[in-house]
mmCIF file of C-alpha atoms and ligand atoms in Angstrom:
data_model
loop_
_atom_site.group_PDB
_atom_site.id
_atom_site.type_symbol
_atom_site.label_atom_id
_atom_site.label_comp_id
_atom_site.label_asym_id
_atom_site.label_seq_id
_atom_site.Cartn_x
_atom_site.Cartn_y
_atom_site.Cartn_z
ATOM 1 C CA MET A 1 -11.844 -13.952 -0.452
ATOM 2 C CA PRO A 2 -13.238 -10.997 1.472
ATOM 3 C CA VAL A 3 -11.492 -7.947 1.021
ATOM 4 C CA GLU A 4 -8.477 -7.127 3.393
ATOM 5 C CA ILE A 5 -8.050 -3.693 4.949
ATOM 6 C CA SER A 6 -4.808 -1.988 5.152
ATOM 7 C CA PRO A 7 -5.018 1.152 7.521
ATOM 8 C CA SER A 8 -2.222 3.865 6.519
ATOM 9 C CA ILE A 9 -0.623 5.537 9.825
ATOM 10 C CA LEU A 10 0.022 8.586 7.739
ATOM 11 C CA THR A 11 -2.949 10.531 9.546
ATOM 12 C CA ALA A 12 -2.114 8.766 12.965
ATOM 13 C CA ASP A 13 -0.405 10.216 15.932
ATOM 14 C CA PHE A 14 3.266 9.697 15.268
ATOM 15 C CA ALA A 15 3.892 10.394 18.735
ATOM 16 C CA ASN A 16 1.707 7.826 19.749
ATOM 17 C CA LEU A 17 2.383 4.585 17.242
ATOM 18 C CA GLU A 18 2.002 2.045 19.536
ATOM 19 C CA ARG A 19 -1.003 2.959 20.761
ATOM 20 C CA GLU A 20 -2.329 3.814 17.353
ATOM 21 C CA LEU A 21 -1.280 0.226 16.022
ATOM 22 C CA GLY A 22 -3.880 -1.255 19.068
ATOM 23 C CA ARG A 23 -6.633 0.893 17.835
ATOM 24 C CA ILE A 24 -6.416 -0.805 14.372
ATOM 25 C CA ALA A 25 -5.642 -4.602 15.777
ATOM 26 C CA SER A 26 -8.706 -5.837 13.600
ATOM 27 C CA ALA A 27 -7.325 -4.933 10.302
ATOM 28 C CA ASP A 28 -5.783 -6.998 7.937
ATOM 29 C CA TRP A 29 -2.428 -5.129 7.680
ATOM 30 C CA VAL A 30 -0.934 -1.848 8.549
ATOM 31 C CA HIS A 31 0.122 0.481 5.980
ATOM 32 C CA LEU A 32 3.424 2.249 6.294
ATOM 33 C CA ASP A 33 4.038 5.119 3.895
ATOM 34 C CA VAL A 34 7.936 5.968 3.408
ATOM 35 C CA MET A 35 8.326 9.250 1.516
ATOM 36 C CA ASP A 36 11.938 10.870 0.730
ATOM 37 C CA GLY A 37 10.635 14.084 0.024
ATOM 38 C CA HIS A 38 12.093 13.571 -3.461
ATOM 39 C CA PHE A 39 9.992 10.926 -5.208
ATOM 40 C CA VAL A 40 7.201 12.578 -3.468
ATOM 41 C CA PRO A 41 7.152 16.289 -2.267
ATOM 42 C CA ASN A 42 6.571 15.100 1.515
ATOM 43 C CA LEU A 43 8.549 13.362 4.055
ATOM 44 C CA THR A 44 7.563 10.905 6.645
ATOM 45 C CA ILE A 45 9.320 7.857 8.247
ATOM 46 C CA GLY A 46 12.294 5.473 7.463
ATOM 47 C CA LEU A 47 14.277 2.323 8.241
ATOM 48 C CA PRO A 48 14.933 2.780 11.781
ATOM 49 C CA VAL A 49 10.981 3.439 12.557
ATOM 50 C CA ILE A 50 9.809 0.704 10.280
ATOM 51 C CA ARG A 51 11.927 -1.789 11.897
ATOM 52 C CA ARG A 52 10.843 -1.082 15.369
ATOM 53 C CA ILE A 53 7.140 -1.039 14.204
ATOM 54 C CA ALA A 54 7.813 -4.259 12.752
ATOM 55 C CA GLN A 55 8.891 -5.743 15.895
ATOM 56 C CA ILE A 56 5.730 -4.436 18.132
ATOM 57 C CA SER A 57 3.225 -4.400 15.588
ATOM 58 C CA PRO A 58 0.389 -6.887 16.013
ATOM 59 C CA LEU A 59 -0.434 -6.964 12.438
ATOM 60 C CA PRO A 60 1.690 -7.527 9.159
ATOM 61 C CA THR A 61 3.379 -4.427 8.012
ATOM 62 C CA ASP A 62 2.661 -3.050 4.491
ATOM 63 C CA VAL A 63 5.509 -1.091 3.711
ATOM 64 C CA HIS A 64 4.809 1.370 0.817
ATOM 65 C CA LEU A 65 8.160 3.072 -0.501
ATOM 66 C CA MET A 66 7.465 6.488 -2.357
ATOM 67 C CA ILE A 67 11.139 7.250 -2.494
ATOM 68 C CA ASP A 68 13.547 7.617 -5.714
ATOM 69 C CA ASN A 69 15.933 4.938 -4.994
ATOM 70 C CA PRO A 70 13.978 1.542 -4.304
ATOM 71 C CA ASP A 71 16.919 -0.685 -5.955
ATOM 72 C CA GLY A 72 18.971 0.496 -3.204
ATOM 73 C CA PHE A 73 16.501 0.689 -0.005
ATOM 74 C CA ALA A 74 13.701 -1.829 -0.577
ATOM 75 C CA PRO A 75 15.411 -5.015 0.448
ATOM 76 C CA GLN A 76 16.822 -3.155 3.318
ATOM 77 C CA TYR A 77 13.174 -2.720 4.602
ATOM 78 C CA ALA A 78 12.583 -6.268 4.149
ATOM 79 C CA ALA A 79 15.391 -7.275 6.094
ATOM 80 C CA ALA A 80 14.235 -4.959 8.852
ATOM 81 C CA GLY A 81 11.103 -7.017 8.936
ATOM 82 C CA ALA A 82 8.476 -5.427 6.663
ATOM 83 C CA ALA A 83 6.061 -8.316 6.036
ATOM 84 C CA SER A 84 5.404 -6.610 2.208
ATOM 85 C CA VAL A 85 7.633 -4.366 0.878
ATOM 86 C CA THR A 86 6.118 -2.144 -2.320
ATOM 87 C CA PHE A 87 8.160 0.196 -4.456
ATOM 88 C CA HIS A 88 7.144 2.269 -7.470
ATOM 89 C CA LEU A 89 7.559 1.103 -11.021
ATOM 90 C CA GLU A 90 8.196 4.713 -12.134
ATOM 91 C CA ALA A 91 11.388 4.806 -9.609
ATOM 92 C CA ALA A 92 12.715 1.374 -9.987
ATOM 93 C CA ARG A 93 15.627 0.926 -12.645
ATOM 94 C CA ALA A 94 15.541 -2.816 -12.394
ATOM 95 C CA PRO A 95 12.297 -4.176 -11.087
ATOM 96 C CA VAL A 96 12.669 -7.913 -12.029
ATOM 97 C CA ARG A 97 15.843 -7.883 -9.873
ATOM 98 C CA LEU A 98 14.524 -5.499 -7.273
ATOM 99 C CA ALA A 99 11.427 -7.945 -6.702
ATOM 100 C CA ARG A 100 13.606 -10.834 -6.607
ATOM 101 C CA ALA A 101 16.055 -9.053 -4.104
ATOM 102 C CA ILE A 102 13.044 -8.388 -1.922
ATOM 103 C CA ARG A 103 11.488 -11.830 -2.026
ATOM 104 C CA ALA A 104 15.266 -13.264 -1.020
ATOM 105 C CA GLU A 105 14.920 -11.401 2.217
ATOM 106 C CA GLY A 106 11.994 -13.456 3.169
ATOM 107 C CA ALA A 107 9.036 -10.451 2.398
ATOM 108 C CA LYS A 108 6.112 -10.245 -0.283
ATOM 109 C CA ALA A 109 7.037 -7.783 -2.907
ATOM 110 C CA ALA A 110 4.780 -5.439 -4.604
ATOM 111 C CA VAL A 111 4.835 -2.959 -7.468
ATOM 112 C CA ALA A 112 2.740 0.163 -7.401
ATOM 113 C CA ILE A 113 2.039 2.445 -9.975
ATOM 114 C CA ASN A 114 0.805 5.939 -10.144
ATOM 115 C CA PRO A 115 -2.763 7.152 -11.493
ATOM 116 C CA ALA A 116 -0.946 8.189 -15.105
ATOM 117 C CA THR A 117 1.210 4.984 -15.584
ATOM 118 C CA PRO A 118 -0.325 2.619 -17.896
ATOM 119 C CA VAL A 119 -1.498 -0.447 -16.369
ATOM 120 C CA ALA A 120 0.238 -2.282 -19.027
ATOM 121 C CA ALA A 121 3.277 -1.489 -17.683
ATOM 122 C CA VAL A 122 3.083 -4.252 -14.642
ATOM 123 C CA GLU A 123 2.342 -6.965 -17.016
ATOM 124 C CA ASP A 124 5.777 -8.257 -17.528
ATOM 125 C CA LEU A 125 6.333 -8.084 -13.907
ATOM 126 C CA LEU A 126 3.301 -9.911 -12.739
ATOM 127 C CA GLU A 127 5.215 -13.734 -12.291
ATOM 128 C CA GLU A 128 7.823 -11.595 -9.875
ATOM 129 C CA VAL A 129 5.346 -9.780 -7.600
ATOM 130 C CA ASP A 130 2.943 -10.880 -4.875
ATOM 131 C CA MET A 131 0.827 -7.642 -5.365
ATOM 132 C CA VAL A 132 0.159 -4.761 -7.509
ATOM 133 C CA LEU A 133 -0.700 -1.425 -5.996
ATOM 134 C CA ILE A 134 -3.046 0.814 -8.088
ATOM 135 C CA MET A 135 -2.569 4.637 -6.833
ATOM 136 C CA SER A 136 -5.650 6.477 -6.496
ATOM 137 C CA VAL A 137 -4.364 9.647 -5.960
ATOM 138 C CA GLU A 138 -1.124 11.113 -6.754
ATOM 139 C CA PRO A 139 1.236 10.018 -3.981
ATOM 140 C CA GLY A 140 2.585 12.277 -1.252
ATOM 141 C CA PHE A 141 -0.325 12.967 1.118
ATOM 142 C CA GLY A 142 -3.235 11.511 2.806
ATOM 143 C CA GLY A 143 -6.907 13.091 2.693
ATOM 144 C CA GLN A 144 -7.270 13.682 -1.322
ATOM 145 C CA SER A 145 -10.524 12.379 -3.052
ATOM 146 C CA PHE A 146 -10.370 9.603 -5.011
ATOM 147 C CA ILE A 147 -9.553 9.404 -8.667
ATOM 148 C CA GLU A 148 -12.613 7.850 -10.600
ATOM 149 C CA ARG A 149 -10.701 6.746 -13.453
ATOM 150 C CA SER A 150 -9.002 4.209 -11.123
ATOM 151 C CA LEU A 151 -12.102 2.086 -10.857
ATOM 152 C CA ALA A 152 -11.657 1.239 -14.568
ATOM 153 C CA ARG A 153 -7.481 0.795 -14.214
ATOM 154 C CA LEU A 154 -8.445 -1.482 -11.190
ATOM 155 C CA GLU A 155 -10.653 -3.739 -13.762
ATOM 156 C CA GLN A 156 -8.093 -3.579 -16.184
ATOM 157 C CA ALA A 157 -5.434 -4.698 -13.791
ATOM 158 C CA LYS A 158 -7.429 -7.569 -12.749
ATOM 159 C CA ARG A 159 -7.779 -8.859 -15.942
ATOM 160 C CA LEU A 160 -4.340 -8.697 -16.777
ATOM 161 C CA ILE A 161 -3.680 -10.677 -13.416
ATOM 162 C CA GLY A 162 -5.984 -13.555 -14.402
ATOM 163 C CA ALA A 163 -5.303 -16.604 -12.278
ATOM 164 C CA ARG A 164 -1.984 -15.628 -10.970
ATOM 165 C CA PRO A 165 -1.412 -15.510 -7.157
ATOM 166 C CA VAL A 166 -1.134 -11.907 -7.345
ATOM 167 C CA LYS A 167 -3.352 -9.362 -5.189
ATOM 168 C CA LEU A 168 -4.571 -5.935 -6.266
ATOM 169 C CA GLN A 169 -4.460 -3.255 -3.944
ATOM 170 C CA ILE A 170 -6.041 0.481 -4.070
ATOM 171 C CA ASP A 171 -4.377 3.216 -2.103
ATOM 172 C CA GLY A 172 -5.857 6.887 -1.760
ATOM 173 C CA GLY A 173 -9.246 8.385 -0.953
ATOM 174 C CA ALA A 174 -10.782 5.387 0.061
ATOM 175 C CA ASP A 175 -13.688 5.490 2.529
ATOM 176 C CA ARG A 176 -17.443 4.425 3.039
ATOM 177 C CA GLY A 177 -18.482 5.959 -0.297
ATOM 178 C CA THR A 178 -15.991 4.820 -2.428
ATOM 179 C CA THR A 179 -15.161 1.152 -1.095
ATOM 180 C CA PRO A 180 -18.180 -0.630 -2.691
ATOM 181 C CA ARG A 181 -17.049 0.643 -6.113
ATOM 182 C CA ILE A 182 -13.530 -0.209 -5.234
ATOM 183 C CA ALA A 183 -14.444 -3.475 -4.164
ATOM 184 C CA ALA A 184 -16.801 -4.380 -7.223
ATOM 185 C CA ALA A 185 -14.073 -3.297 -9.408
ATOM 186 C CA GLY A 186 -11.636 -6.130 -8.083
ATOM 187 C CA ALA A 187 -9.514 -4.680 -5.294
ATOM 188 C CA ASP A 188 -8.256 -7.657 -2.821
ATOM 189 C CA VAL A 189 -6.803 -5.187 -0.253
ATOM 190 C CA ILE A 190 -7.941 -1.514 0.605
ATOM 191 C CA VAL A 191 -5.674 1.147 2.031
ATOM 192 C CA ALA A 192 -7.475 3.527 4.021
ATOM 193 C CA GLY A 193 -5.707 6.251 5.968
ATOM 194 C CA SER A 194 -7.619 9.359 7.037
ATOM 195 C CA ALA A 195 -11.089 7.472 6.686
ATOM 196 C CA VAL A 196 -9.834 5.072 9.621
ATOM 197 C CA PHE A 197 -7.729 7.485 11.506
ATOM 198 C CA GLY A 198 -10.001 10.564 11.197
ATOM 199 C CA ALA A 199 -12.791 8.517 12.865
ATOM 200 C CA ALA A 200 -13.622 8.696 16.513
ATOM 201 C CA ASP A 201 -13.629 4.966 16.755
ATOM 202 C CA PRO A 202 -11.226 3.269 13.910
ATOM 203 C CA ALA A 203 -12.059 -0.335 14.869
ATOM 204 C CA ALA A 204 -15.961 0.731 14.214
ATOM 205 C CA GLU A 205 -14.631 2.421 10.914
ATOM 206 C CA ILE A 206 -12.522 -0.997 9.815
ATOM 207 C CA ARG A 207 -16.037 -2.753 10.383
ATOM 208 C CA ALA A 208 -18.049 -0.266 7.922
ATOM 209 C CA LEU A 209 -15.354 -0.660 5.500
ATOM 210 C CA ARG A 210 -15.579 -4.514 5.418
ATOM 211 C CA GLU A 211 -19.347 -4.146 5.415
ATOM 212 C CA ALA A 212 -19.152 -1.610 2.593
ATOM 213 C CA ALA A 213 -16.810 -3.902 0.562
ATOM 214 C CA ARG A 214 -19.133 -6.928 0.854
HETATM 215 C C1 LIG B 1 -0.655 8.801 -0.237
HETATM 216 C C2 LIG B 1 -0.449 7.311 0.502
HETATM 217 C C3 LIG B 1 -1.605 6.928 1.052
HETATM 218 C C4 LIG B 1 -2.392 7.846 2.019
HETATM 219 C C5 LIG B 1 -3.804 7.336 2.002
HETATM 220 O O1 LIG B 1 0.381 9.286 -0.710
HETATM 221 O O2 LIG B 1 0.201 6.532 -0.117
HETATM 222 O O3 LIG B 1 -1.308 5.488 1.643
HETATM 223 O O4 LIG B 1 -1.968 7.754 3.530
HETATM 224 O O5 LIG B 1 -4.570 8.099 2.635
HETATM 225 P P1 LIG B 1 -6.193 8.371 2.525
HETATM 226 O O6 LIG B 1 -6.833 7.151 2.652
HETATM 227 O O7 LIG B 1 -6.486 9.550 3.240
HETATM 228 O O8 LIG B 1 -6.172 9.012 1.299
HETATM 229 ZN ZN1 LIG B 2 0.534 4.487 0.780
#
């Protein structure tokens, strides 16, 4: 399977989201970063905006919840039309129940871990989720540089996943330079924010990332 590209709109023009979505229509997903100003020191968009994006997006929506109370809110994002909902293991109180609640709303469920959370912590959730997200920066902001240790963490997660139908996603600092190593380490889905929306031609950048991953 070729690597999938999920551009993050965090560095897009928030006053022109529909137009920005059109510029990345050749990607596989659109990655939507929801931040609550508590779990991470930044605040972005929430449920009403995600609901509307899910209605008009040419791409399936990949919602990344960086919030303190995913148990309460994540199923609402699934009900709002998100194709995939990612919660942070560090924030979830009952991750098995939460993953099941997301799936019950018809979305794919994914679990994310921060750079210092042991990869082994996701092992007992692998039957409950469709994707594991390895953060390759501390979450909160776009444009940070890739933490190299993430490559070994991807490889470890890949081994744990084994033959299960669980995708492996990486988020943070992915660009043409880091993508060959990210793909070689086993990532199935690469999130790229500033690399795509900082480029003059986002569609060309998506092609370049696909090429770099080959
Ligand atoms: C970081 C977000 C990422 C971010 C990626 O907390 O979860 O999705 O937008 O941006 P880049 O690709 O610029 O690191
Ligand atoms: Zn993200």
